[in-house]
Amino acid sequence: MNAAPSPSAHLGWRRLLLVYLFAIGVVAGSAYTMYVHYDFSHSPDTRSYLRMAHGKFGGVRVTHRYRVLVPFAAAGVAWPLNQVYARIWPQRAHGEWPLRLGFYLINTLLLAAAGVVMFQTCLLYEASPAAAALAIVAVLTSRWAVYIAGLPLVDSLYLLVLALAFYAARSGSGWALAACLLLGPHAKESFVFLAPWLLIFGQRAGRWPVQLALLTISLIITYGVRHWVDVQAGAPPQESVNNALAHVQNLTYSLRRLFSVKGAGEIFSIFGFFTLSLLAGLRGGRAAAQSWTQPLGWEGASFLVVVAVHMLLSGDLGRMGYLAAPVFAVAFALILTRHPNFQWLQSNK
């Protein structure tokens, strides 16, 4: 049974706005260099999403073709930006810069929103506000946060979906559950692996009939979007099914990479030296380790299993491993709050 939320878990909207602005500052500054200097010729993913933002689906990889929400949002932001560019930098207005800036802004706002949700989740696990804030810094300064925010990618929306799922399971929030179920299938096809986790651990936020009803509505909308995209791309629907099944072939490659020195380095680099906090949290005996592992329980452990499935099927261990951020943030915050080595942060005031 989950413990009752601490009083600090109920922050007013003004304080949450401050947390959001803080998260935007953390993400925007570190991702700006990536946005300005990245060589887009190195990433077929970014070229796919830029093409989709232009409303062109022909030639787009089937893996990316149906993730339209972030590209369309970026295109909506880019149109007024293009008018500004036309006046200030006429030479850039005819290039990709307004659209790249649109992705940078949308992804930054979405990642910051995920940061706020994770901050709230940390408080629900009775971490101190100071520890929760530091946990958000640890998560949002990851090299993958910089990559996701600075480039025309769509991972920011899916991270927000996972953060909402973990928050809904802990808080019992119906709106978070609804947002997760309605956005999830549009954010990434691999949401299919998160849905069973929600059915088990998200029942405080919504019983099975409610979840299944919301998921049905979402899948109907998803089917309509996918049909429309297939028509635009001139592609047969079976192509997406074959592509999904082809991901199983990545298992062998991913496992070999995972159990290699390079793979271990890739896993460590997800959160960098902040990962060492987990080792610090294991010091001090069994009671010290249980002070942060026990609250996470099966809920957190099974969430990591879902992330591991994403990693193995995608073959991109680092970027998919970053989806563990909601659990890592809580673990990091609980270690700072409860572990004897961090007593100076053990205040909820």
Coordinates of C-alpha atoms in Angstrom, one line a residue:
M1 CA 0.0 0.0 0.0
N2 CA 1.3 3.5 -0.9
A3 CA 2.1 5.9 1.9
A4 CA 0.0 9.1 2.2
P5 CA 1.5 12.0 0.4
S6 CA 3.5 14.4 2.5
P7 CA 2.3 18.0 2.9
S8 CA 5.1 19.2 0.6
A9 CA 3.6 17.2 -2.2
H10 CA 0.8 19.7 -2.6
L11 CA 2.4 22.7 -4.2
G12 CA 0.4 25.6 -5.4
W13 CA 0.3 26.5 -9.1
R14 CA 2.7 29.5 -8.5
R15 CA 5.3 27.2 -7.1
L16 CA 4.8 24.7 -9.8
L17 CA 5.2 27.5 -12.4
L18 CA 8.5 28.3 -10.7
V19 CA 9.6 24.7 -11.0
Y20 CA 8.6 24.7 -14.6
L21 CA 10.5 27.8 -15.4
F22 CA 13.5 26.4 -13.6
A23 CA 13.2 23.2 -15.6
I24 CA 13.0 25.2 -18.9
G25 CA 16.2 27.0 -17.9
V26 CA 18.0 23.8 -17.2
V27 CA 17.0 22.3 -20.5
A28 CA 17.1 25.3 -22.8
G29 CA 20.6 26.4 -21.9
S30 CA 22.3 23.0 -22.3
A31 CA 20.4 22.1 -25.5
Y32 CA 21.0 25.4 -27.3
T33 CA 24.4 24.4 -28.5
M34 CA 23.1 21.1 -29.9
Y35 CA 20.3 23.0 -31.7
V36 CA 22.7 25.5 -33.3
H37 CA 25.7 23.3 -34.2
Y38 CA 24.5 19.8 -34.9
D39 CA 25.2 18.3 -38.3
F40 CA 21.8 17.0 -39.4
S41 CA 23.3 14.9 -42.1
H42 CA 24.4 12.5 -39.4
S43 CA 20.9 11.7 -38.3
P44 CA 18.3 10.1 -40.6
D45 CA 15.7 10.4 -37.7
T46 CA 15.9 14.2 -37.7
R47 CA 15.5 14.4 -41.4
S48 CA 12.4 12.2 -41.2
Y49 CA 10.7 14.4 -38.6
L50 CA 11.7 17.6 -40.5
R51 CA 10.1 16.2 -43.6
M52 CA 6.9 15.2 -41.6
A53 CA 6.7 18.8 -40.3
H54 CA 6.5 19.9 -43.9
G55 CA 3.5 17.6 -44.3
K56 CA 5.5 15.2 -46.5
F57 CA 5.4 11.5 -45.6
G58 CA 6.7 9.9 -48.8
G59 CA 10.2 8.5 -48.2
V60 CA 9.8 8.9 -44.4
R61 CA 11.0 5.7 -42.5
V62 CA 8.0 3.7 -41.4
T63 CA 9.3 3.6 -37.8
H64 CA 8.8 7.4 -37.6
R65 CA 5.9 8.0 -39.9
Y66 CA 3.0 8.0 -37.4
R67 CA 4.5 10.1 -34.7
V68 CA 2.9 13.3 -36.0
L69 CA 2.1 15.3 -32.8
V70 CA 5.5 16.9 -32.2
P71 CA 6.3 17.6 -35.8
F72 CA 2.9 19.2 -36.4
A73 CA 3.3 21.3 -33.2
A74 CA 6.8 22.4 -34.3
A75 CA 5.4 23.3 -37.7
G76 CA 2.7 25.4 -36.0
V77 CA 5.3 27.3 -34.0
A78 CA 7.6 27.6 -37.0
W79 CA 5.1 29.6 -39.1
P80 CA 5.1 32.8 -37.0
L81 CA 8.9 32.3 -36.4
N82 CA 9.4 32.2 -40.2
Q83 CA 7.8 35.7 -40.5
V84 CA 10.3 37.0 -37.9
Y85 CA 13.2 35.3 -39.7
A86 CA 12.0 36.8 -43.0
R87 CA 12.5 40.3 -41.6
I88 CA 15.6 39.8 -39.5
W89 CA 17.5 37.0 -41.4
P90 CA 16.0 36.8 -44.9
Q91 CA 18.7 34.3 -45.9
R92 CA 17.6 31.9 -43.1
A93 CA 13.8 32.2 -43.7
H94 CA 13.9 30.0 -46.7
G95 CA 15.9 27.2 -44.9
E96 CA 15.1 24.9 -42.1
W97 CA 16.0 27.3 -39.3
P98 CA 12.5 28.3 -38.3
L99 CA 11.4 24.7 -38.2
R100 CA 14.4 23.6 -36.2
L101 CA 13.7 26.4 -33.8
G102 CA 10.1 25.2 -33.6
F103 CA 11.3 21.7 -32.6
Y104 CA 13.8 23.1 -30.1
L105 CA 11.0 25.2 -28.4
I106 CA 8.4 22.4 -28.4
N107 CA 10.8 19.7 -27.1
T108 CA 12.2 22.0 -24.4
L109 CA 8.7 22.8 -23.2
L110 CA 7.7 19.1 -23.2
L111 CA 10.9 18.0 -21.4
A112 CA 10.4 20.7 -18.8
A113 CA 6.8 19.5 -18.3
A114 CA 8.1 16.0 -17.8
G115 CA 10.6 17.5 -15.2
V116 CA 7.7 19.1 -13.3
V117 CA 5.8 15.8 -13.2
M118 CA 8.9 14.0 -12.0
F119 CA 9.4 16.7 -9.3
Q120 CA 5.9 16.1 -8.1
T121 CA 6.4 12.4 -8.1
C122 CA 9.5 12.7 -6.0
L123 CA 7.5 14.7 -3.4
L124 CA 4.8 12.0 -3.4
Y125 CA 7.5 9.5 -2.5
E126 CA 8.2 11.9 0.5
A127 CA 11.5 13.3 -0.9
S128 CA 12.4 16.8 0.3
P129 CA 11.8 19.6 -2.2
A130 CA 15.5 20.4 -2.3
A131 CA 16.3 16.7 -3.2
A132 CA 13.5 16.7 -5.8
A133 CA 14.9 19.8 -7.4
L134 CA 18.4 18.3 -7.6
A135 CA 16.9 15.1 -9.0
I136 CA 15.4 17.1 -11.8
V137 CA 18.7 18.7 -12.5
A138 CA 20.3 15.3 -12.7
V139 CA 17.7 14.1 -15.2
L140 CA 17.4 17.2 -17.4
T141 CA 21.2 17.7 -17.8
S142 CA 21.6 14.2 -19.2
R143 CA 23.3 14.1 -22.6
W144 CA 20.1 12.6 -23.9
A145 CA 18.0 15.5 -22.7
V146 CA 20.3 17.8 -24.6
Y147 CA 20.0 15.6 -27.7
I148 CA 16.2 15.3 -27.5
A149 CA 15.6 18.9 -26.8
G150 CA 18.1 20.4 -29.3
L151 CA 17.1 18.3 -32.3
P152 CA 14.0 17.6 -34.4
L153 CA 13.0 14.5 -32.5
V154 CA 9.9 13.3 -30.7
D155 CA 11.2 11.5 -27.6
S156 CA 10.3 14.4 -25.4
L157 CA 6.6 13.6 -25.7
Y158 CA 7.1 10.0 -24.9
L159 CA 9.2 10.8 -21.8
L160 CA 6.3 13.0 -20.7
V161 CA 3.9 10.1 -21.2
L162 CA 6.1 7.8 -19.1
A163 CA 6.5 10.5 -16.4
L164 CA 2.7 10.9 -16.3
A165 CA 2.2 7.1 -16.0
F166 CA 4.6 6.8 -13.0
Y167 CA 3.0 9.9 -11.4
A168 CA -0.6 8.6 -12.0
A169 CA 0.3 5.2 -10.4
R170 CA 1.6 6.9 -7.2
S171 CA -0.9 9.8 -7.0
G172 CA -4.1 8.2 -8.2
S173 CA -4.5 11.2 -10.6
G174 CA -7.3 10.5 -13.1
W175 CA -6.2 13.4 -15.4
A176 CA -2.6 12.1 -15.5
L177 CA -3.8 8.6 -16.4
A178 CA -6.2 9.9 -19.1
A179 CA -3.4 12.1 -20.6
C180 CA -1.0 9.2 -20.6
L181 CA -3.5 6.8 -22.3
L182 CA -4.7 9.3 -24.9
L183 CA -1.2 10.6 -25.8
G184 CA 0.8 7.3 -25.5
P185 CA -0.1 5.5 -28.7
H186 CA 0.5 8.7 -30.7
A187 CA 3.9 9.3 -29.0
K188 CA 5.5 6.0 -29.7
E189 CA 4.2 2.6 -30.9
S190 CA 6.1 0.9 -28.1
F191 CA 3.5 2.3 -25.7
V192 CA 2.0 -1.1 -26.1
F193 CA 4.5 -2.3 -23.5
L194 CA 3.6 0.4 -21.0
A195 CA -0.2 -0.2 -21.2
P196 CA -0.1 -3.6 -19.2
W197 CA 2.0 -1.9 -16.5
L198 CA -0.7 0.8 -16.2
L199 CA -3.4 -1.8 -16.0
I200 CA -1.7 -3.3 -13.0
F201 CA -0.2 -0.3 -11.1
G202 CA -2.4 2.5 -12.4
Q203 CA -5.6 1.2 -10.8
R204 CA -5.6 3.9 -8.1
A205 CA -6.0 6.4 -10.9
G206 CA -8.6 4.3 -12.9
R207 CA -9.9 0.8 -12.8
W208 CA -9.6 -1.5 -15.7
P209 CA -12.9 -0.6 -17.4
V210 CA -12.0 3.1 -17.3
Q211 CA -8.5 2.4 -18.6
L212 CA -9.7 0.1 -21.4
A213 CA -12.3 2.7 -22.4
L214 CA -9.7 5.4 -22.6
L215 CA -7.3 3.2 -24.5
T216 CA -10.0 2.1 -26.9
I217 CA -10.8 5.8 -27.7
S218 CA -7.1 6.5 -28.2
L219 CA -6.6 3.5 -30.4
I220 CA -9.5 4.5 -32.6
I221 CA -8.0 7.9 -33.1
T222 CA -4.6 6.3 -33.7
Y223 CA -6.0 4.1 -36.4
G224 CA -7.6 7.1 -38.1
V225 CA -4.3 9.0 -38.0
R226 CA -2.3 6.0 -39.3
H227 CA -4.8 5.5 -42.1
W228 CA -4.5 9.2 -43.1
V229 CA -0.7 9.0 -43.0
D230 CA -0.6 5.8 -45.1
V231 CA -2.8 7.6 -47.7
Q232 CA -0.4 10.6 -47.7
A233 CA 2.6 8.3 -48.0
G234 CA 1.1 6.0 -50.5
A235 CA 2.1 3.0 -48.3
P236 CA 0.2 -0.2 -47.6
P237 CA -0.9 -0.6 -43.9
Q238 CA 0.8 -4.0 -43.7
E239 CA 4.2 -2.2 -44.0
S240 CA 3.9 -0.8 -40.4
V241 CA 3.1 -4.3 -39.0
N242 CA 6.1 -5.8 -40.8
N243 CA 8.3 -3.0 -39.5
A244 CA 7.1 -3.6 -35.9
L245 CA 7.8 -7.3 -36.1
A246 CA 11.2 -6.6 -37.6
H247 CA 12.3 -5.0 -34.3
V248 CA 12.5 -8.4 -32.7
Q249 CA 15.7 -8.9 -34.7
N250 CA 17.4 -6.3 -32.6
L251 CA 17.3 -8.5 -29.5
T252 CA 20.5 -10.4 -30.3
Y253 CA 22.4 -7.2 -31.2
S254 CA 21.1 -5.3 -28.1
L255 CA 22.1 -8.1 -25.8
R256 CA 25.6 -8.4 -27.2
R257 CA 26.0 -4.7 -26.9
L258 CA 24.6 -4.5 -23.4
F259 CA 27.1 -7.1 -22.1
S260 CA 30.1 -5.3 -23.5
V261 CA 32.4 -2.7 -22.2
K262 CA 31.1 -0.2 -24.7
G263 CA 27.5 -1.0 -23.7
A264 CA 28.3 -0.6 -20.0
G265 CA 29.8 2.8 -20.8
E266 CA 26.7 3.7 -22.8
I267 CA 24.4 2.8 -19.9
F268 CA 26.6 4.8 -17.4
S269 CA 26.5 7.8 -19.7
I270 CA 22.7 8.1 -19.6
F271 CA 22.8 10.0 -16.3
G272 CA 26.6 10.4 -16.1
F273 CA 28.3 10.8 -12.8
F274 CA 24.9 11.2 -11.1
T275 CA 24.6 7.4 -11.6
L276 CA 27.2 7.1 -8.8
S277 CA 24.5 8.3 -6.4
L278 CA 23.0 4.8 -6.7
L279 CA 26.2 3.3 -5.5
A280 CA 26.3 5.8 -2.6
G281 CA 22.8 4.8 -1.7
L282 CA 23.8 1.1 -1.4
R283 CA 26.4 2.0 1.2
G284 CA 25.6 2.0 4.9
G285 CA 24.0 -1.4 5.3
R286 CA 20.8 -3.0 4.4
A287 CA 18.6 -0.4 6.3
A288 CA 20.2 2.5 4.3
A289 CA 19.6 0.7 1.0
Q290 CA 16.0 -0.2 1.8
S291 CA 15.3 3.4 2.7
W292 CA 15.1 4.2 -1.0
T293 CA 14.6 0.9 -2.7
Q294 CA 11.7 -0.3 -0.6
P295 CA 9.4 2.7 -1.4
L296 CA 10.0 2.1 -5.2
G297 CA 9.1 -1.5 -4.7
W298 CA 7.6 -3.6 -7.5
E299 CA 6.1 -0.5 -9.1
G300 CA 9.6 0.9 -9.8
A301 CA 11.2 -2.4 -10.6
S302 CA 8.6 -3.4 -13.1
F303 CA 8.7 0.1 -14.7
L304 CA 12.5 -0.5 -15.3
V305 CA 11.6 -3.9 -16.9
V306 CA 9.3 -2.0 -19.4
V307 CA 12.2 0.4 -20.2
A308 CA 14.5 -2.6 -20.7
V309 CA 12.1 -4.0 -23.3
H310 CA 12.2 -0.7 -25.1
M311 CA 16.0 -0.7 -25.0
L312 CA 16.4 -4.3 -26.3
L313 CA 13.9 -3.9 -29.1
S314 CA 15.2 -0.6 -30.4
G315 CA 18.9 -1.4 -30.3
D316 CA 19.5 2.2 -29.1
L317 CA 20.4 1.4 -25.5
G318 CA 21.3 4.9 -24.3
R319 CA 18.4 6.9 -25.7
M320 CA 15.8 4.3 -24.7
G321 CA 17.5 3.9 -21.3
Y322 CA 16.8 7.5 -20.7
L323 CA 13.1 6.6 -20.4
A324 CA 14.0 5.3 -16.9
A325 CA 14.3 9.0 -15.8
P326 CA 11.0 8.9 -13.7
V327 CA 12.3 6.1 -11.6
F328 CA 15.9 7.4 -11.5
A329 CA 14.7 10.8 -10.4
V330 CA 12.7 9.3 -7.4
A331 CA 15.6 7.0 -6.5
F332 CA 18.1 10.0 -6.6
A333 CA 15.8 12.2 -4.5
L334 CA 15.1 9.5 -1.9
I335 CA 18.8 8.8 -1.5
L336 CA 19.5 12.5 -0.9
T337 CA 16.5 12.7 1.5
R338 CA 16.9 9.6 3.5
H339 CA 20.4 8.3 3.3
P340 CA 22.7 9.1 6.3
N341 CA 25.4 10.5 4.1
F342 CA 23.0 13.3 2.9
Q343 CA 21.5 14.5 6.2
W344 CA 21.9 18.1 5.2
L345 CA 19.2 17.6 2.6
Q346 CA 16.8 15.7 4.9
S347 CA 14.4 18.6 5.5
N348 CA 10.9 18.9 4.0
K349 CA 10.6 22.5 5.0

